[in-house]
Structure formats: C-alpha cells, structure tokens
Coordinates of C-alpha atoms in Angstrom, one line a residue:
X1 CA 47.6 -9.3 11.5
X2 CA 44.6 -11.6 10.1
X3 CA 42.4 -10.5 13.1
X4 CA 43.0 -6.7 12.8
X5 CA 42.0 -6.7 9.2
X6 CA 38.9 -8.5 9.9
X7 CA 38.0 -5.9 12.4
X8 CA 38.7 -3.0 10.3
X9 CA 36.5 -4.6 7.6
X10 CA 34.0 -5.0 10.2
X11 CA 34.0 -1.4 11.2
X12 CA 34.0 -0.4 7.6
X13 CA 30.6 -2.4 7.0
X14 CA 29.3 -0.8 10.1
X15 CA 30.3 2.7 8.7
X16 CA 28.6 2.2 5.3
X17 CA 25.5 1.2 6.8
X18 CA 25.4 4.1 9.1
X19 CA 26.4 6.5 6.5
X20 CA 23.4 5.2 4.3
X21 CA 21.0 5.5 7.1
X22 CA 22.2 8.9 7.8
X23 CA 21.7 9.9 4.1
X24 CA 18.1 8.5 4.3
X25 CA 17.3 10.4 7.6
X26 CA 18.7 13.6 6.1
X27 CA 16.6 13.4 3.1
X28 CA 13.5 15.7 3.0
X29 CA 9.7 15.1 1.6
X30 CA 8.3 18.1 0.0
X31 CA 4.5 17.8 0.0
X32 CA 2.1 19.7 -2.4
X33 CA -1.5 19.4 -1.7
X34 CA -4.1 20.9 -3.8
X35 CA -7.9 20.3 -4.5
X36 CA -10.8 21.7 -6.3
X37 CA -12.9 22.8 -3.5
X38 CA -14.9 25.3 -5.3
X39 CA -18.7 25.3 -5.1
X40 CA -18.6 25.5 -9.0
X41 CA -16.8 22.0 -9.2
X42 CA -19.6 20.6 -7.1
X43 CA -17.4 18.1 -5.3
X44 CA -16.0 20.0 -2.3
X45 CA -17.5 17.6 0.3
X46 CA -15.2 14.9 -1.4
X47 CA -12.2 16.7 -2.2
X48 CA -11.9 18.8 1.1
X49 CA -11.7 15.5 3.2
X50 CA -9.3 14.1 0.8
X51 CA -6.7 16.7 1.5
X52 CA -7.3 16.4 5.2
X53 CA -6.6 12.5 5.1
X54 CA -3.5 12.8 3.0
X55 CA -1.9 15.7 5.1
X56 CA -2.7 13.9 8.3
X57 CA -1.2 10.5 6.9
X58 CA 2.3 12.3 6.0
X59 CA 2.3 14.6 9.3
X60 CA 1.9 11.6 11.5
X61 CA 4.7 9.5 10.1
X62 CA 7.1 11.7 8.9
X63 CA 9.3 13.9 11.3
X64 CA 9.3 17.5 11.5
X65 CA 12.7 17.9 10.1
X66 CA 12.2 15.9 7.0
X67 CA 8.6 17.0 6.1
X68 CA 8.3 20.3 4.3
X69 CA 4.5 21.0 3.4
X70 CA 3.8 23.6 0.6
X71 CA 2.5 26.9 2.3
X72 CA 3.7 26.1 5.5
X73 CA 7.0 26.3 7.6
X74 CA 9.2 23.2 7.6
X75 CA 12.8 22.1 8.1
X76 CA 12.7 21.6 11.7
X77 CA 11.6 23.4 14.8
X78 CA 13.3 26.7 13.5
X79 CA 11.2 26.7 10.5
X80 CA 14.3 27.8 8.8
X81 CA 13.1 26.1 5.4
X82 CA 10.0 27.5 3.8
X83 CA 8.6 26.2 0.6
X84 CA 6.4 29.1 -0.2
X85 CA 4.6 30.5 -3.3
X86 CA 1.4 31.4 -4.8
X87 CA -1.8 30.5 -2.8
X88 CA -3.2 27.1 -4.1
X89 CA -5.6 26.6 -1.2
X90 CA -7.9 29.5 -0.8
X91 CA -7.6 31.2 -3.9
X92 CA -8.4 28.9 -6.8
X93 CA -8.3 31.5 -9.5
X94 CA -5.8 30.3 -12.6
X95 CA -4.8 27.3 -10.3
X96 CA -3.2 25.3 -13.0
X97 CA -0.5 28.1 -13.5
X98 CA -0.1 28.5 -9.8
X99 CA 0.5 24.7 -9.1
X100 CA 3.2 24.9 -11.8
X101 CA 4.6 28.0 -10.3
X102 CA 4.6 26.3 -6.8
X103 CA 6.4 23.4 -8.3
X104 CA 9.1 25.6 -9.6
X105 CA 9.8 27.3 -6.3
X106 CA 10.3 23.9 -4.4
X107 CA 13.8 24.2 -2.8
X108 CA 14.4 20.5 -3.1
X109 CA 17.9 18.7 -3.5
X110 CA 19.0 15.6 -5.6
X111 CA 18.5 13.3 -2.3
X112 CA 14.9 14.7 -1.6
X113 CA 11.3 13.5 -2.6
X114 CA 8.6 15.8 -4.2
X115 CA 4.9 14.4 -3.6
X116 CA 2.3 16.2 -5.7
X117 CA -1.4 15.3 -4.8
X118 CA -4.6 16.6 -6.4
X119 CA -8.3 16.0 -5.8
X120 CA -10.7 17.1 -8.3
X121 CA -12.4 16.4 -11.8
X122 CA -10.2 14.8 -14.6
X123 CA -10.4 13.3 -18.0
X124 CA -8.4 12.0 -20.8
X125 CA -8.1 12.6 -24.5
X126 CA -5.7 11.4 -27.2
X127 CA -2.9 13.4 -25.4
X128 CA -3.3 11.6 -22.1
X129 CA -4.8 12.2 -18.7
X130 CA -5.4 15.8 -17.5
X131 CA -6.9 17.6 -14.5
X132 CA -9.7 20.0 -14.9
X133 CA -9.3 23.1 -12.9
X134 CA -11.8 24.7 -10.7
X135 CA -12.9 27.2 -13.3
X136 CA -14.2 24.3 -15.4
X137 CA -12.7 25.5 -18.4
X138 CA -8.8 25.2 -18.2
X139 CA -6.9 22.2 -17.6
X140 CA -3.6 20.8 -16.3
X141 CA -1.8 18.0 -18.2
X142 CA -0.6 15.2 -15.9
X143 CA 2.5 15.0 -18.2
X144 CA 3.2 18.5 -17.7
X145 CA 3.0 18.3 -13.7
X146 CA 5.4 15.3 -14.2
X147 CA 8.0 17.1 -16.4
X148 CA 7.9 20.3 -14.0
X149 CA 8.7 18.2 -11.1
X150 CA 11.6 16.3 -12.9
X151 CA 13.0 19.4 -13.8
X152 CA 13.8 19.8 -10.0
X153 CA 15.7 16.5 -10.5
X154 CA 14.5 14.9 -7.2
X155 CA 15.5 11.5 -6.2
X156 CA 11.9 10.4 -6.3
X157 CA 8.8 12.1 -7.7
X158 CA 5.4 11.0 -6.7
X159 CA 2.2 12.2 -8.4
X160 CA -0.9 10.9 -7.0
X161 CA -4.4 12.3 -8.5
X162 CA -7.7 11.5 -7.1
X163 CA -9.7 12.3 -10.4
X164 CA -12.1 10.7 -12.9
X165 CA -10.5 9.5 -16.1
X166 CA -13.7 11.1 -18.0
X167 CA -15.6 14.0 -16.9
X168 CA -18.3 13.6 -14.3
X169 CA -19.9 16.0 -11.8
X170 CA -19.9 15.0 -8.2
X171 CA -20.2 16.4 -4.7
X172 CA -18.3 17.4 -0.8
X173 CA -16.5 19.5 2.5
X174 CA -13.5 21.0 4.0
X175 CA -10.8 19.1 5.3
X176 CA -10.6 18.2 9.4
X177 CA -8.5 20.4 11.4
X178 CA -5.2 18.8 12.7
X179 CA -4.3 17.6 16.0
X180 CA -1.5 15.1 15.5
X181 CA 1.9 14.7 16.9
X182 CA 4.8 14.3 14.4
X183 CA 7.3 11.3 15.1
X184 CA 11.0 11.4 16.1
X185 CA 11.5 9.1 13.3
X186 CA 10.1 8.3 9.7
X187 CA 7.8 5.3 10.1
X188 CA 9.2 2.2 8.3
X189 CA 6.4 2.2 5.3
X190 CA 7.0 5.9 4.5
X191 CA 11.0 5.4 4.7
X192 CA 10.8 2.5 2.1
X193 CA 8.1 4.2 -0.2
X194 CA 9.1 7.7 -0.1
X195 CA 12.8 7.9 1.0
X196 CA 14.4 4.7 -0.1
X197 CA 12.8 4.3 -3.6
X198 CA 13.9 6.6 -6.7
X199 CA 12.5 7.3 -10.2
X200 CA 8.8 8.2 -10.6
X201 CA 5.6 7.0 -9.0
X202 CA 2.6 8.1 -11.1
X203 CA -1.0 7.1 -10.3
X204 CA -4.6 8.0 -10.8
X205 CA -7.6 6.9 -8.7
X206 CA -9.3 5.5 -12.0
X207 CA -8.3 3.9 -15.3
X208 CA -8.9 5.5 -18.5
X209 CA -12.6 5.4 -19.3
X210 CA -13.8 5.2 -15.9
X211 CA -15.3 7.6 -13.3
X212 CA -13.8 8.0 -10.0
X213 CA -16.8 7.8 -7.3
X214 CA -16.8 10.4 -5.0
X215 CA -19.2 10.2 -2.0
X216 CA -19.5 12.7 0.7
X217 CA -16.5 12.2 2.9
X218 CA -13.8 11.4 0.5
X219 CA -13.0 9.7 -2.8
X220 CA -12.3 6.1 -2.7
X221 CA -8.5 6.1 -3.6
X222 CA -8.0 8.2 -0.7
X223 CA -10.0 6.4 1.9
X224 CA -8.2 3.2 0.7
X225 CA -4.9 4.9 0.7
X226 CA -5.1 7.4 3.8
X227 CA -8.2 7.2 5.8
X228 CA -7.5 6.8 9.6
X229 CA -10.9 5.2 10.4
X230 CA -12.5 1.8 10.3
X231 CA -13.5 0.5 6.9
X232 CA -16.0 2.7 5.4
X233 CA -19.5 1.3 5.2
X234 CA -21.2 4.1 3.5
X235 CA -24.8 5.1 4.5
X236 CA -27.6 7.6 3.8
X237 CA -26.5 10.9 4.7
X238 CA -28.2 12.1 7.9
X239 CA -28.6 15.9 8.8
X240 CA -26.2 16.6 11.5
X241 CA -26.5 20.0 10.9
X242 CA -24.2 20.2 8.1
X243 CA -25.5 22.0 4.9
X244 CA -24.9 20.1 1.8
X245 CA -24.5 21.6 -1.4
X246 CA -25.4 21.5 -4.2
X247 CA -28.5 19.5 -4.1
X248 CA -27.3 17.2 -6.6
X249 CA -24.6 15.9 -4.2
X250 CA -24.6 12.2 -3.6
X251 CA -27.1 11.0 -1.0
X252 CA -24.6 8.6 0.9
X253 CA -21.8 9.6 3.1
X254 CA -18.8 7.6 4.8
X255 CA -18.9 7.8 8.7
X256 CA -15.9 9.7 8.4
X257 CA -17.6 12.7 9.4
X258 CA -16.2 10.4 12.1
X259 CA -13.0 11.8 11.6
X260 CA -13.1 14.3 14.3
X261 CA -14.0 11.4 16.8
X262 CA -11.4 9.2 15.6
X263 CA -8.9 12.0 16.1
X264 CA -10.3 12.7 19.7
X265 CA -9.9 8.9 20.7
X266 CA -6.5 8.4 19.1
X267 CA -4.8 11.7 20.0
X268 CA -7.0 13.2 23.0
X269 CA -8.6 16.1 20.9
X270 CA -11.9 16.8 19.0
X271 CA -13.5 19.7 17.5
X272 CA -17.2 19.2 15.9
X273 CA -18.3 16.0 17.4
X274 CA -20.0 15.1 14.0
X275 CA -19.4 11.2 13.9
X276 CA -21.2 8.1 13.6
X277 CA -19.9 4.7 14.7
X278 CA -16.0 4.4 15.3
X279 CA -14.4 1.4 16.9
X280 CA -10.9 2.4 18.1
X281 CA -10.1 -1.4 18.7
X282 CA -10.5 -2.2 15.0
X283 CA -7.6 -1.5 12.6
X284 CA -7.4 1.7 10.5
X285 CA -8.6 1.2 7.0
X286 CA -6.0 3.4 5.1
X287 CA -3.1 1.3 4.0
X288 CA -0.6 4.2 4.9
X289 CA -2.1 3.8 8.6
X290 CA -2.6 0.1 8.8
X291 CA 0.9 -0.9 7.3
X292 CA 2.9 2.1 8.7
X293 CA 5.5 -0.4 10.6
X294 CA 5.8 -2.6 7.5
X295 CA 8.6 -1.9 4.7
X296 CA 6.5 -2.6 1.8
X297 CA 7.5 -1.9 -1.9
X298 CA 5.4 0.2 -4.4
X299 CA 4.3 -3.1 -6.2
X300 CA 2.8 -4.3 -3.0
X301 CA 0.9 -1.0 -2.4
X302 CA -0.5 -1.2 -6.1
X303 CA -2.0 -4.6 -5.3
X304 CA -3.4 -3.5 -1.9
X305 CA -4.7 -0.1 -3.2
X306 CA -6.3 -1.8 -6.1
X307 CA -8.1 -4.3 -4.0
X308 CA -9.4 -1.8 -1.4
X309 CA -10.7 0.6 -4.1
X310 CA -12.6 -2.3 -5.8
X311 CA -14.0 -3.2 -2.6
X312 CA -15.3 0.3 -1.7
X313 CA -16.6 0.6 -5.1
X314 CA -18.8 -2.6 -4.8
X315 CA -19.9 -1.4 -1.4
X316 CA -21.1 1.8 -2.6
X317 CA -22.4 0.7 -6.1
X318 CA -23.3 -3.0 -5.6
X319 CA -25.4 -3.0 -8.8
X320 CA -23.1 -0.8 -10.8
X321 CA -22.8 2.8 -11.2
X322 CA -24.9 4.8 -13.8
X323 CA -22.4 7.5 -15.4
X324 CA -23.9 10.5 -17.1
X325 CA -23.7 10.2 -20.8
X326 CA -23.0 6.4 -20.9
X327 CA -25.7 3.6 -21.7
X328 CA -23.9 1.0 -19.6
X329 CA -23.2 1.0 -15.9
X330 CA -19.7 1.1 -14.6
X331 CA -19.2 -2.1 -12.3
X332 CA -15.7 -1.4 -10.9
X333 CA -12.9 1.4 -10.2
X334 CA -9.5 0.4 -10.7
X335 CA -6.5 3.0 -10.0
X336 CA -4.2 3.5 -12.9
X337 CA -0.5 3.1 -11.9
X338 CA 1.1 4.7 -15.1
X339 CA 4.6 4.5 -13.4
X340 CA 6.3 2.8 -10.4
X341 CA 9.9 3.6 -9.1
X342 CA 13.0 2.1 -10.2
X343 CA 13.8 -1.2 -8.3
X344 CA 16.2 -0.8 -5.5
X345 CA 19.5 -2.3 -6.1
X346 CA 20.5 -5.5 -4.1
X347 CA 22.7 -4.8 -0.9
X348 CA 26.3 -5.4 -1.4
X349 CA 27.8 -8.5 0.0
X350 CA 28.5 -8.4 3.6
X351 CA 26.0 -5.4 4.3
X352 CA 24.2 -6.0 7.4
X353 CA 20.6 -6.7 6.8
X354 CA 17.8 -7.1 9.5
X355 CA 14.9 -9.7 9.4
X356 CA 11.5 -8.0 9.6
X357 CA 8.2 -9.3 10.4
X358 CA 6.8 -11.0 7.5
X359 CA 9.9 -12.4 6.2
X360 CA 10.1 -16.3 6.0
X361 CA 13.1 -18.4 6.9
X362 CA 13.5 -21.4 4.4
X363 CA 16.7 -23.2 5.5
X364 CA 19.4 -23.2 8.2
X365 CA 22.8 -24.3 7.8
X366 CA 22.0 -26.0 4.5
X367 CA 19.0 -27.9 5.5
X368 CA 15.5 -26.9 4.8
X369 CA 13.3 -26.0 7.7
X370 CA 9.8 -27.5 7.6
X371 CA 8.2 -25.9 10.6
X372 CA 8.9 -23.9 13.8
X373 CA 9.9 -26.9 15.8
X374 CA 12.6 -27.9 13.1
X375 CA 13.9 -24.3 13.1
X376 CA 14.1 -23.9 16.8
X377 CA 16.1 -27.3 16.9
X378 CA 18.2 -25.8 14.1
X379 CA 19.2 -22.8 15.9
X380 CA 19.8 -24.6 19.0
X381 CA 22.3 -27.2 17.5
X382 CA 23.9 -24.4 15.5
X383 CA 27.4 -23.4 16.0
X384 CA 28.2 -19.6 17.2
X385 CA 28.0 -18.7 13.3
X386 CA 24.8 -19.6 11.6
X387 CA 23.9 -19.3 7.7
X388 CA 20.4 -19.4 6.6
X389 CA 18.1 -18.4 3.7
X390 CA 15.2 -16.1 4.0
X391 CA 12.6 -14.7 1.8
X392 CA 12.2 -10.7 1.8
X393 CA 8.6 -10.1 2.1
X394 CA 8.8 -6.6 0.4
X395 CA 10.4 -8.0 -2.8
X396 CA 10.1 -11.7 -2.8
X397 CA 14.0 -12.2 -3.1
X398 CA 15.5 -14.9 -1.3
X399 CA 18.8 -14.0 0.4
X400 CA 21.7 -16.1 1.7
X401 CA 22.5 -14.6 5.2
X402 CA 24.9 -15.2 8.0
X403 CA 24.8 -14.2 11.5
X404 CA 26.7 -14.7 15.0
X405 CA 24.3 -16.3 17.5
X406 CA 24.4 -15.5 21.1
X407 CA 25.7 -18.4 23.4
X408 CA 22.6 -17.9 25.6
X409 CA 18.9 -17.7 25.1
X410 CA 17.5 -16.1 22.8
X411 CA 20.3 -17.0 20.6
X412 CA 18.6 -15.3 17.5
X413 CA 16.2 -13.0 18.8
X414 CA 13.1 -13.6 16.4
X415 CA 9.7 -14.8 17.1
X416 CA 8.5 -17.1 14.7
X417 CA 5.5 -19.5 13.8
X418 CA 5.2 -22.2 11.2
X419 CA 4.5 -20.8 7.5
X420 CA 2.0 -22.4 5.3
X421 CA 4.0 -24.7 2.9
X422 CA 6.8 -25.0 4.9
X423 CA 9.5 -22.6 6.3
X424 CA 8.8 -20.2 9.4
X425 CA 7.4 -16.9 9.3
X426 CA 8.9 -14.1 11.4
X427 CA 6.2 -12.3 13.5
X428 CA 8.4 -10.4 15.7
X429 CA 12.2 -8.9 15.8
X430 CA 13.8 -8.1 19.0
X431 CA 15.9 -4.9 19.0
X432 CA 19.6 -5.5 18.9
X433 CA 19.3 -9.2 18.7
X434 CA 21.5 -11.3 16.0
X435 CA 18.5 -11.5 13.5
X436 CA 19.0 -7.6 13.1
X437 CA 22.6 -7.9 12.2
X438 CA 22.6 -10.6 9.1
X439 CA 25.6 -10.3 6.8
X440 CA 24.3 -10.5 3.1
X441 CA 26.1 -13.6 1.2
X442 CA 24.0 -12.8 -2.1
X443 CA 20.6 -14.0 -3.4
X444 CA 20.0 -17.7 -3.1
X445 CA 17.0 -17.6 -5.7
X446 CA 13.8 -19.3 -4.9
X447 CA 13.8 -23.2 -5.4
X448 CA 12.4 -24.3 -8.6
X449 CA 8.6 -24.9 -7.8
X450 CA 7.2 -28.5 -7.9
X451 CA 4.0 -28.4 -10.2
X452 CA 1.0 -30.3 -8.8
X453 CA 0.9 -33.6 -10.4
X454 CA -1.7 -34.2 -13.0
X455 CA -4.8 -35.6 -11.6
X456 CA -6.1 -38.8 -12.7
X457 CA -9.3 -39.0 -14.8
X458 CA -12.2 -38.4 -12.5
X459 CA -10.2 -37.0 -9.5
X460 CA -11.8 -33.8 -9.7
X461 CA -15.3 -33.0 -8.7
X462 CA -18.0 -31.0 -10.8
X463 CA -17.3 -27.2 -10.8
X464 CA -19.7 -26.4 -8.2
X465 CA -17.8 -25.5 -5.2
X466 CA -16.6 -22.0 -4.0
X467 CA -14.0 -21.0 -1.3
X468 CA -15.5 -18.9 1.5
X469 CA -14.5 -15.6 3.1
X470 CA -12.0 -16.3 5.9
X471 CA -10.5 -19.2 4.0
X472 CA -6.7 -18.7 3.3
X473 CA -5.2 -19.3 0.0
X474 CA -1.6 -20.6 0.6
X475 CA -0.3 -22.0 -2.7
X476 CA -1.2 -21.3 -6.2
X477 CA 0.1 -23.7 -9.2
X478 CA 2.4 -25.2 -6.9
X479 CA 4.0 -21.8 -5.6
X480 CA 3.5 -20.9 -2.1
X481 CA 1.8 -17.6 -1.4
X482 CA 3.2 -15.1 1.0
X483 CA 1.1 -12.2 0.3
X484 CA -1.3 -10.2 -1.8
X485 CA 1.6 -9.2 -4.3
X486 CA 2.4 -13.0 -4.5
X487 CA -1.3 -13.8 -5.0
X488 CA -1.9 -11.0 -7.6
X489 CA 1.3 -12.0 -9.7
X490 CA 0.3 -15.7 -9.6
X491 CA -3.2 -15.3 -10.9
X492 CA -2.1 -12.9 -13.6
X493 CA 0.5 -15.2 -15.0
X494 CA -1.4 -18.3 -14.6
X495 CA -2.5 -20.4 -17.7
X496 CA -6.1 -20.7 -18.1
X497 CA -6.6 -23.8 -15.7
X498 CA -5.3 -22.7 -12.3
X499 CA -4.6 -24.8 -9.2
X500 CA -4.7 -23.6 -5.7
X501 CA -4.7 -24.8 -2.0
X502 CA -6.8 -23.4 0.5
X503 CA -7.0 -23.7 4.4
X504 CA -10.8 -23.9 5.5
X505 CA -11.6 -21.4 8.1
X506 CA -14.0 -23.4 9.8
X507 CA -12.5 -26.9 9.6
X508 CA -8.7 -25.8 9.4
X509 CA -8.3 -28.5 6.7
X510 CA -6.4 -28.0 3.5
X511 CA -8.2 -28.5 0.1
X512 CA -7.0 -28.5 -3.4
X513 CA -9.0 -26.7 -5.9
X514 CA -8.9 -25.6 -9.5
X515 CA -10.8 -23.5 -11.8
X516 CA -10.9 -22.2 -15.3
X517 CA -9.9 -18.6 -15.3
X518 CA -11.0 -15.6 -17.4
X519 CA -8.6 -14.4 -20.1
X520 CA -5.9 -12.2 -19.1
X521 CA -7.5 -9.3 -20.9
X522 CA -10.6 -9.6 -18.4
X523 CA -10.8 -7.1 -15.4
X524 CA -10.6 -9.7 -13.1
X525 CA -9.5 -13.3 -14.2
X526 CA -10.7 -15.1 -10.7
X527 CA -13.1 -12.8 -9.0
X528 CA -11.8 -13.4 -5.5
X529 CA -10.5 -10.6 -3.2
X530 CA -7.7 -11.1 -0.5
X531 CA -6.0 -9.4 2.2
X532 CA -2.7 -10.5 3.9
X533 CA -2.8 -12.9 6.8
X534 CA -0.3 -12.8 9.4
X535 CA -0.3 -16.7 9.4
X536 CA 1.1 -16.6 5.9
X537 CA -0.9 -17.0 2.5
X538 CA -3.8 -14.5 2.0
X539 CA -7.3 -14.5 3.6
X540 CA -10.2 -14.3 1.2
X541 CA -12.5 -11.2 1.8
X542 CA -15.0 -11.9 -0.8
X543 CA -16.1 -14.1 -3.9
X544 CA -17.7 -12.3 -6.7
X545 CA -20.8 -13.9 -8.0
X546 CA -20.6 -15.1 -11.7
X547 CA -16.8 -15.3 -11.7
X548 CA -14.4 -18.3 -12.0
X549 CA -14.1 -18.3 -8.1
X550 CA -17.6 -19.5 -7.7
X551 CA -17.0 -22.5 -10.3
X552 CA -14.2 -24.4 -8.6
X553 CA -13.6 -28.2 -8.9
X554 CA -12.3 -30.1 -5.8
X555 CA -9.7 -32.7 -5.6
X556 CA -11.3 -35.9 -4.2

C-alpha cells in the first residue's frame, strides 16, 4: 500500500510538471514592431536596421506556432491566426492612432505575451516619457501604450523603445531581408523572459535627460540587445554605393551593413554583399543571441544591457557627445527600466527541477564541497538517494534538492569544474540524467557571509593600483560573485569602502583590493565594466580613467 501511494504521488508530480510545460508551450507571443523610417524624421538609417535586428531575434528563437507578428500571418503553418490592422510599416500618417488601433486588434489571451517595440524620436516632460511620431508634431505617451496593452489582460506586457529622453535629430536605412529558419521549440532565454515571466516590462534606451545615440546601422540599445554580428566597433562611413540622406547624418556606421554577410555565413543566404569584416567564430554581440541557451531573468538582462550600452556609447563617443541645445557634453547612455515583471513564485515542494549551466553546487549530503575533486568524491560515495544544495544562477536562490543517482557512471550526469570561492560550477547537463530530475525540498538560503577581517594598520598599500582587463572579480565584501547581476548588486549596496578579491589574468594569483567608492547617487560608483565568466565570477572589460577602480589599495 505504501509503495502504491508513493508511485501515485510520483505520477502526479510528473503530470504537474508536464501540464505546466504544456501551458508554456501553448502560450503565444504577439510582436508589434514599428519605427520612424520617414525622411522627415532623419533617423531612418538607424531605425530601419533596429526593426530588422529585433524581428530576426524573435523569429530565430520562437517557433512558428507561438510567434504572431503584427501584419503577418502566424499561429502555425496553416496561418489560421492573423493579427491584422492598419498599416504601421509603410503608411506612417497618423501613426500614433494606428499603433493604438493595432494594439486594440490583438487577439491575445490571458496566457499570452504582447511585445511592443518602437524605434524613433522621443522626449519627456512633466507627464512622463513620450514618443514623437513621424510627422514631428504629434506624440504618443508611453503610459498610453502601456494602458492599452494592459487592457488586453495579457500574462506579460513588454514595452521596449529605442528613443531619446529629450529631443534630438539623428540619422539611418531599411531593415535587412529575412532568411532565418524558425526553431521547433522556443529558445531557453526567450522562454524565461517572454513566456515564464508575468506582469510588465517597460524599458527605454536612455534615461530621462539623455539623448539616445543612433549611428548609421542601429540604435545602441538594439545593437546591445539584438545584434547578430560581432561587437560593433564603429568606423567612418565608406561609400559602398548606398546613398546616405540627409547630409547631416552621422559620419560613422557600424559594420553591420555586415548584416547580409552574417546572415549568409550563418544561414547560407545573402542579398546585397554590403559588409565590412565579420568573424563567424566570434560570439554574437546582442545578448538575445549570445545567451539564447541560458535561462536568465530580467534583472540579469537589465545589468547586461546597461553595461553593453555604456560600452558602445564610450566607443562611439570617447570624449562625450555634444548635444544640441546643451552646454555640457553627454558622457554616457543608460537604459531606463521603468518596470520589471513580477518575480516567479518558488517551485512547490517535490517539484522536479533541472540543474542548468551556471548553477553552483554548494553542499552534498550535508557536507560543503570545496572544489570539483571533493564534489566528485561525495557523489561516488553517496547512496542511491543524494541531497544537495545549489545556487540558481538566474535568481541567486539556494535550493535544497534531492535526486536518485544511477548505480553506474555517470551517476549524476553533470559536467562541473571548481568555482571560485568554493563549490562547483555546472558547465553542462546531460539530457535525461539524474541532475535534470531533482525534487525541490525548499529554499536553503545562502549562508551568512563572513566579512573580511579588518586589516591591521599599514596592511594596505597606497591607492595606486588598478585591476586590468581580463582579471576576474570573484568576491566583493566577503560575498562570492557568480555573475554580473551579483556584481552590480554588490557594488550598488556596498558601503563607501569596498573590498574585493580578483584573480589576475597574467599570473593566476588571487589579490585582495579595496577602494573608496563614489556615492550611490553617482552614475557609476566604481567605474569598472564586467562580463560573465564561465569559470565563475566576472571578467573585467574596462577600467574607466578617473574613477575609483583606478585608485585601489592592495593588501600586503
């Protein structure tokens, strides 16, 4: 009797998981893309590619039966679901009202997601941020767009705009033709961002008071988010037979006129042959492409997007950008996240949860694991049932988990390596292995951090040291750093004096450093930009001159 009841409970758990996955796969994503591609707007050589990059990113990662694009057939091969309405691509007259009418015609349901993307001029006043329409006279309030989408009562509303937060003229081209194949299943990143989240995501490419830079080839936020090619390096525009209008268009372009070559090398097709250099062996720059197989949450995307936009802005305008009507240059561009979606509820007890690359195993059968060797030994010595704790790389939550190991090798089915600061980093998960079927016993909560011991007098050098690009930061104020989200939170919440541990790229040695941060109101407290590192911690990309990161003390 006891065995039968246990088996029935196990079947029920599987059914719950399958039904949840089924609902996620049945949900649809309704995508509305619009832009000011008018010559009057003067930015069609930037907004046109923006629309192409965003469309391609969704098309390549969301299957046909789940993606419905405004003005195109969708809802499966039969095309039985059409989201139609006024033309917002080629007829830009009265565009504001047409966009609202398009939203009103959306045939979404309560389990679906609506994504609104607009690239064009924008500004803000006492009533908030608004989009300037192509006629350069009428405007569309951001809040109005949000309210009209929320009237449809979708599970998730996403509003993304690439526009200034004060008015400026700028200049660009039509989006590239499409030659991508839609996947059979939604990519993990798109699943976690657009199908698993709920509530509202609302983001603009620049914070209020800033101009959104728009060189020929695309706006900075869209390049950071959805560019398929290598990191844009920006260069003086060369005449490759493309007429650039108006004359006051910026004199630089990204090599993503490379876009056709990228499509050709990745997907076997090309149209124009307008391209500079593209290396297919280098990773794609846009975070939606580079992280397509990772399940990241919106807070992680916020940190990554902000870092990338700042990096592109500094590359394009290393000495600051002169803004029309302003007496001082603009030195940075920071995306404004007005709202993020509701946090996902924790999985119920006994729900089956899979480990994913980036997760960190902290203990096995009640004993901490210091490194890979200790972890492998603990797995080998474990009985058939193994309990362990692991940190979810998407949310930072530490879960207590239980799994049934195999009697033979591989018992667990995860490839791992030692993580900086202790524990083991999951680098690969074998399909169908025990590590993909872990029962959730509840949150464990991270152990209380051990603050660094106060240094003795004279234990620190003069503040003359600076980390170098390529060094890894693995700890801040005694807390282990796993990714850029951890690092951003640690810096923002740090007291004025911050201590951090790095591993030098050249020597491989660990160093303890400290510096006096700028106040929390500063645009950057530290002045160090970082990327995720597969070995754990974050890899330093740059150290900005004149900021606290250049004035560090070294523990002797």
